[in-house]
Amino acid sequence: MNKKATYTVGDIVRMKKAHPCGSYEWEITRVGMDFGIKCRGCGHFVMLERPKFEKAVREILEHTEK
C-alpha cells in the first residue's frame, strides 16, 4: 500500500519543475484543500489545489514537527 505524505506548515519541499527565478525549493504556508507555498528563491506566493500540489512535489527536504 502506498502511504501518502503528510504536509505541515513550515515544511520545505522540492518541486519537479523550477520556478522562473531558478529555485526548486518552496515553503508551505497553508495546508488544506488548497496549499499556499512561497518560493525560497524570490519570495513569490502561489496557491495550488491539493491534487495539483501533490503531483508537483518531488520530495520533502525539511519536515517540521509540531
Coordinates of C-alpha atoms in Angstrom, one line a residue:
M1 CA 0.0 0.0 0.0
N2 CA 1.3 3.4 -1.0
K3 CA 1.3 5.8 2.0
K4 CA 0.6 9.5 1.2
A5 CA 3.0 12.1 2.6
T6 CA 1.6 14.4 5.3
Y7 CA 2.5 18.0 4.8
T8 CA 2.6 20.6 7.6
V9 CA 3.0 24.4 7.6
G10 CA 6.7 25.2 7.5
D11 CA 7.8 22.2 5.5
I12 CA 10.3 22.8 2.7
V13 CA 9.5 20.9 -0.5
R14 CA 11.3 20.3 -3.8
M15 CA 9.1 20.7 -6.8
K16 CA 9.5 18.8 -10.1
K17 CA 9.8 22.0 -12.2
A18 CA 11.8 25.1 -11.4
H19 CA 10.2 28.4 -10.7
P20 CA 11.2 31.1 -13.3
C21 CA 13.7 32.5 -10.8
G22 CA 15.5 29.2 -10.9
S23 CA 14.6 27.8 -7.5
Y24 CA 13.1 24.4 -6.9
E25 CA 12.5 24.9 -3.2
W26 CA 9.2 26.1 -1.7
E27 CA 8.0 26.7 1.8
I28 CA 4.5 25.5 2.7
T29 CA 2.5 28.4 4.3
R30 CA -1.1 27.0 4.2
V31 CA -2.4 23.4 4.3
G32 CA -5.9 22.2 3.4
M33 CA -7.9 21.7 0.3
D34 CA -5.6 24.4 -1.2
F35 CA -1.9 24.7 -0.5
G36 CA -0.2 28.1 -0.1
I37 CA 3.5 27.9 -1.0
K38 CA 6.2 30.6 -1.0
C39 CA 9.3 30.4 -3.3
R40 CA 12.5 30.2 -1.4
G41 CA 14.4 32.0 -4.2
C42 CA 12.3 35.1 -4.8
G43 CA 9.5 35.0 -2.2
H44 CA 6.7 34.7 -4.8
F45 CA 3.5 33.3 -3.2
V46 CA 1.2 30.8 -5.0
M47 CA -2.0 28.9 -4.1
L48 CA -2.4 25.4 -5.6
E49 CA -5.2 22.9 -5.3
R50 CA -4.3 19.8 -3.3
P51 CA -4.2 17.3 -6.2
K52 CA -2.0 19.6 -8.4
F53 CA 0.3 20.3 -5.5
E54 CA 0.8 16.6 -4.6
K55 CA 1.5 15.8 -8.2
A56 CA 4.1 18.6 -8.5
V57 CA 6.1 17.7 -5.3
R58 CA 9.2 15.6 -5.8
E59 CA 10.3 15.3 -2.1
I60 CA 10.1 16.9 1.3
L61 CA 13.5 18.5 2.1
E62 CA 12.8 19.7 5.7
H63 CA 9.9 18.4 7.7
T64 CA 8.7 20.4 10.8
E65 CA 7.4 18.6 13.8
K66 CA 4.7 20.2 15.9

